[in-house]
Coordinates of C-alpha atoms and ligand atoms in Angstrom, one line a residue:
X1 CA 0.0 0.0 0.0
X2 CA 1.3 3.7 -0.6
X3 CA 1.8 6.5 1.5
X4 CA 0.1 7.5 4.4
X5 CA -2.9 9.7 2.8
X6 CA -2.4 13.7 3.0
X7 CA -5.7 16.0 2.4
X8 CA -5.2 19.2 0.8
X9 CA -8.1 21.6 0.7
X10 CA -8.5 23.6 -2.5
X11 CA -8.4 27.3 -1.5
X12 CA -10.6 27.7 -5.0
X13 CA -13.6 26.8 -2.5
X14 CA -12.5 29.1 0.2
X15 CA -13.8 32.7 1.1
X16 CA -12.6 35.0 -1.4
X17 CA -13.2 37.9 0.8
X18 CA -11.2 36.6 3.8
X19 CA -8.8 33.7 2.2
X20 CA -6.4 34.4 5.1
X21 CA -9.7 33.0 7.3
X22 CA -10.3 30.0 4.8
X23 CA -6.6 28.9 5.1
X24 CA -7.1 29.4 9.2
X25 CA -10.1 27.0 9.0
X26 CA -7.6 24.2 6.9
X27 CA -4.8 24.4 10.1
X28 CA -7.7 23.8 12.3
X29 CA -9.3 21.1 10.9
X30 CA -6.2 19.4 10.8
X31 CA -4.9 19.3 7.2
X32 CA -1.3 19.4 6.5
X33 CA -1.8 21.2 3.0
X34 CA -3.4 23.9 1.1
X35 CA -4.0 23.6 -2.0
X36 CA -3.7 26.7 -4.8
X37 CA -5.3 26.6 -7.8
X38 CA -3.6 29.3 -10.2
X39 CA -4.9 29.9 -13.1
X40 CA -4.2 32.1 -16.4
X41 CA -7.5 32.2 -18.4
X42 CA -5.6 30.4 -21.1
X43 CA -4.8 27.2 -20.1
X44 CA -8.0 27.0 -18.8
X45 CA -10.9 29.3 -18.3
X46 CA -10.7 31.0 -15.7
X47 CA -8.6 33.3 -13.3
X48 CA -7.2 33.1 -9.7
X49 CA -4.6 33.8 -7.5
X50 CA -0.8 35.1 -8.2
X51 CA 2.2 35.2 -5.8
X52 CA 0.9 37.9 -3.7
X53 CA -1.7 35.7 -2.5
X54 CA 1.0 33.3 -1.2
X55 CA 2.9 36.1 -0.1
X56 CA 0.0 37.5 2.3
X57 CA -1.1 33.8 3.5
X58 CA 2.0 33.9 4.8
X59 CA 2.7 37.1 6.0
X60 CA -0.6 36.2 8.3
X61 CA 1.0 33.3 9.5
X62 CA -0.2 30.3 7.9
X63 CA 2.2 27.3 7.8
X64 CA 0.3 25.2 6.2
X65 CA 2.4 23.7 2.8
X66 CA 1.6 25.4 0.1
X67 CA 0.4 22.6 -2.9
X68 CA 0.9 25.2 -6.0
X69 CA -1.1 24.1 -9.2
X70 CA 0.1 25.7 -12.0
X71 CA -2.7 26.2 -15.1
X72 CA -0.5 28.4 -17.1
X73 CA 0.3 27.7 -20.8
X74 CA 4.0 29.1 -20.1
X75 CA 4.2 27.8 -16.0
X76 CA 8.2 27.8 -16.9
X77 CA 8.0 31.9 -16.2
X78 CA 6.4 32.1 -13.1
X79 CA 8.1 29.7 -11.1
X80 CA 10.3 31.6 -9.2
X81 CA 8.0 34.2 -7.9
X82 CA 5.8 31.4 -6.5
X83 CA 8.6 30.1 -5.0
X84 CA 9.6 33.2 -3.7
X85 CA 6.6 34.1 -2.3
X86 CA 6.3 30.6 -0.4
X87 CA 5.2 28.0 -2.6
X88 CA 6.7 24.2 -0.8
X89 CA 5.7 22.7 -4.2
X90 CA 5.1 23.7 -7.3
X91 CA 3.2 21.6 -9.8
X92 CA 3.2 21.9 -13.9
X93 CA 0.9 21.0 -16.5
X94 CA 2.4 18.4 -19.1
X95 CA 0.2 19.4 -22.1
X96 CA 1.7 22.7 -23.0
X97 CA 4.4 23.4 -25.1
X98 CA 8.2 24.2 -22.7
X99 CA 10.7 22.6 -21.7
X100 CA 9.1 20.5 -18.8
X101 CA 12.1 18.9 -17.6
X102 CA 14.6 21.8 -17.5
X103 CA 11.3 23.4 -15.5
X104 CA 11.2 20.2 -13.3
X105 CA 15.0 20.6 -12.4
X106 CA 14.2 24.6 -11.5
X107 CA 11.6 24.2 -9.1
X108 CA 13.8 21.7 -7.0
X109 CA 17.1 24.2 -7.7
X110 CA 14.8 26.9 -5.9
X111 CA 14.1 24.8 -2.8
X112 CA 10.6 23.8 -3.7
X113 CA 9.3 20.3 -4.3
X114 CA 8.0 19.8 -7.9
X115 CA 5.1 17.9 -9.4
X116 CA 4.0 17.0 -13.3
X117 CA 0.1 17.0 -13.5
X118 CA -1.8 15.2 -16.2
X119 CA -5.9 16.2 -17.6
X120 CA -8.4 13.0 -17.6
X121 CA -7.8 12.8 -21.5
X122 CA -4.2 12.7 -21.3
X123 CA -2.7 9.2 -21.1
X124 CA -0.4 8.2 -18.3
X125 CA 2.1 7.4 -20.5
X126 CA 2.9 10.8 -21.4
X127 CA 4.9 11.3 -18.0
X128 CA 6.4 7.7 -17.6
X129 CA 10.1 9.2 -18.8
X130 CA 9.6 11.7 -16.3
X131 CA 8.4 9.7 -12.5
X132 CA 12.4 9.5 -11.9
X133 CA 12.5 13.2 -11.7
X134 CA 8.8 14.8 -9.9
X135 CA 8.4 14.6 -6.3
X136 CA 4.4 14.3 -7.1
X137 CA 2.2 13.1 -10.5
X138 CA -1.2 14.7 -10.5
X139 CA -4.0 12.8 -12.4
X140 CA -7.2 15.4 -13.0
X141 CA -10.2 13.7 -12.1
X142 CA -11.9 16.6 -14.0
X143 CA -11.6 19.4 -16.5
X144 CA -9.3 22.0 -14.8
X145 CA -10.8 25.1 -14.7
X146 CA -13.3 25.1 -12.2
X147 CA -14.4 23.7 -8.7
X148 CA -18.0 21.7 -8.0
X149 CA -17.5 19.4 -11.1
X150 CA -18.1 15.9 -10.9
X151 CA -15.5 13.3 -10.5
X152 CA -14.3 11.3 -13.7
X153 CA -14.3 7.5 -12.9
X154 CA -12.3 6.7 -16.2
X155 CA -9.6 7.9 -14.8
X156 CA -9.1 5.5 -12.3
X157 CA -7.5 3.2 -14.2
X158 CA -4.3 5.6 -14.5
X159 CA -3.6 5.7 -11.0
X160 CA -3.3 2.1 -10.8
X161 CA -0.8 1.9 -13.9
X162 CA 1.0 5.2 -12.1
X163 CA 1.3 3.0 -8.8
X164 CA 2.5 -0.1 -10.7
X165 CA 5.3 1.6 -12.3
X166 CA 6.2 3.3 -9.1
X167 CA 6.4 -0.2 -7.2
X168 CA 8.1 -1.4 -10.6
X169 CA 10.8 1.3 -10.6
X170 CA 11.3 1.5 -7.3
X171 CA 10.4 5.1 -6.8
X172 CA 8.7 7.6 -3.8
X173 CA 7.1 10.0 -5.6
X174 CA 3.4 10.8 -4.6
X175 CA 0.2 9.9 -6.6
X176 CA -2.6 13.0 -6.5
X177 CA -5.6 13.5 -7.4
X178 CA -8.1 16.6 -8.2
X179 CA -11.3 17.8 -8.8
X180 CA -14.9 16.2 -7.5
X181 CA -13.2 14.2 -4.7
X182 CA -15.3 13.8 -1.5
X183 CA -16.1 10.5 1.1
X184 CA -17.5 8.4 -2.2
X185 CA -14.9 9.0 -4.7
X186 CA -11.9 9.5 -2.2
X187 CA -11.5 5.9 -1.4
X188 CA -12.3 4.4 -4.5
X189 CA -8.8 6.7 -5.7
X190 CA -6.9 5.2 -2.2
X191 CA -7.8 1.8 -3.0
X192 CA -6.6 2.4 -7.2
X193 CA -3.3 3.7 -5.9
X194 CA -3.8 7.6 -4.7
X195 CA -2.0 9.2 -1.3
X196 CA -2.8 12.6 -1.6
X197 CA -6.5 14.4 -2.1
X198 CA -7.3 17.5 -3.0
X199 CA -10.9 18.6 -2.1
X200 CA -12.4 22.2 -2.5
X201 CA -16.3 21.9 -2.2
X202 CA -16.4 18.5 -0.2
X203 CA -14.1 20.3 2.4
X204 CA -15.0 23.5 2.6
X205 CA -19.1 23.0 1.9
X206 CA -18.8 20.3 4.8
X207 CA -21.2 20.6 8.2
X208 CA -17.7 19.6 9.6
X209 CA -14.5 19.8 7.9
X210 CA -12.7 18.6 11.0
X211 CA -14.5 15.4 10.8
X212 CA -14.1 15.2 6.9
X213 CA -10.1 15.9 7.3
X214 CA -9.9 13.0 10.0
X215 CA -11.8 10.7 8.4
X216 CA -9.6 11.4 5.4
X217 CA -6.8 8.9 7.1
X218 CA -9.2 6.2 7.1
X219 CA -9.5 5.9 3.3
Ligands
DX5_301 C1 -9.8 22.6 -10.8 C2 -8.9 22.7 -9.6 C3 -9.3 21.9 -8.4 C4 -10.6 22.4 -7.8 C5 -11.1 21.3 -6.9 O1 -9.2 23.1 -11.9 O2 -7.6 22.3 -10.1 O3 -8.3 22.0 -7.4 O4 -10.5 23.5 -7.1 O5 -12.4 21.6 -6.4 P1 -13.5 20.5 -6.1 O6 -13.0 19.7 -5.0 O7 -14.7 21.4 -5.7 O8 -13.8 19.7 -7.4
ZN302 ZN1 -6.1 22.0 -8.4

């Protein structure tokens, strides 16, 4: 079996209006990570945060480890103001066009851990040359763009051929997964092969998120 399971709440579903209070809530409840969702309205459709938003989270004290999600079509130019402003990882999108590995090697150069994130219609396959380089592989079990979409089931399939060529290769890297996760769908990805869950509406639309992040473990 992998990795103990980490849960790490998807700011996206946060308060917008007091995000410094959304990423409070996360430390309380018990959760090791926040996660960032930054997008560029290219990549995808839609626009978020930028460094400053790290910047302040931390300047207000939260420790939490910040799981950066890059959805930029040119992620390769922003990496070290992320990682300036406090990013602990900093994960990159495989389906544009850059030099993903020199960009792999940078994030690590600047302290940070690194991850290589896949969409559901993007085959596992495209990343296997790179698992001996990324601290994390991200399998999309939606459409990035957006938060409240439902979880894709087909792509359970690819975190059971990422775990198998982890076992195979002898590797430590961790498997996550993104986008409609919640107490249904979350163990169904632990039991194919996932350690780490990212959850914006199931955590932050909970009656209790402190009983949703503890019961996290048990998956
Ligand atoms: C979508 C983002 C996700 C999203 C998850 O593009 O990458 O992190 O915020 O939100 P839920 O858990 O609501 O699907
Ligand atoms: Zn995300």
């Amino acid at each position: 079996m992998n990795s103990l399971p980490i849960l790490a709440p998807s700011l996206l579903a946060g308060d917008h209006a007091n995000l410094a209070t959304s990423a409070q809530r996360v430390a309380e409840a018990g959760a090791p990570w926040l996660h960032l969702d930054i997008m560029d309205g290219h990549f995808v459709p839609n626009l978020t945060f930028g460094p400053e938003t790290l910047a302040a989270l931390r300047r207000a004290g939260s420790k939490l480890f910040f799981d950066t999600h890059l959805m930029l079509d040119e992620p390769h130019r922003y990496i070290e103001p992320f990682a300036k402003a406090g990013a602990n990882l900093i994960s990159i999108h495989i389906e544009p066009e850059y030099d993903h590995v020199a960009t792999l090697a940078r994030i690590r150069a600047l302290g940070c851990q690194n991850g290589i994130v896949i969409n559901p219609a993007t085959p596992a396959e495209s990343v296997r040359h790179l698992l001996g380089q990324v601290d994390l592989v991200l399998a999309m079990t939606v459409q990035p763009g957006f938060g409240g979409q439902s979880f894709r089931h087909d792509v359970l399939p690819k975190l059971t051929e990422l775990a198998g060529w982890r076992r195979q290769l002898g590797l430590k890297f961790r498997i996550e997964v993104d986008g409609g996760v919640d107490a249904t769908t979350g163990p169904l990805c632990r039991a194919a092969g996932a350690d780490t869950f990212v959850a914006g509406t199931a955590f932050f639309r909970a009656s209790d998120s402190g009983a949703f992040a503890a019961n996290v473990a048990k998956w």
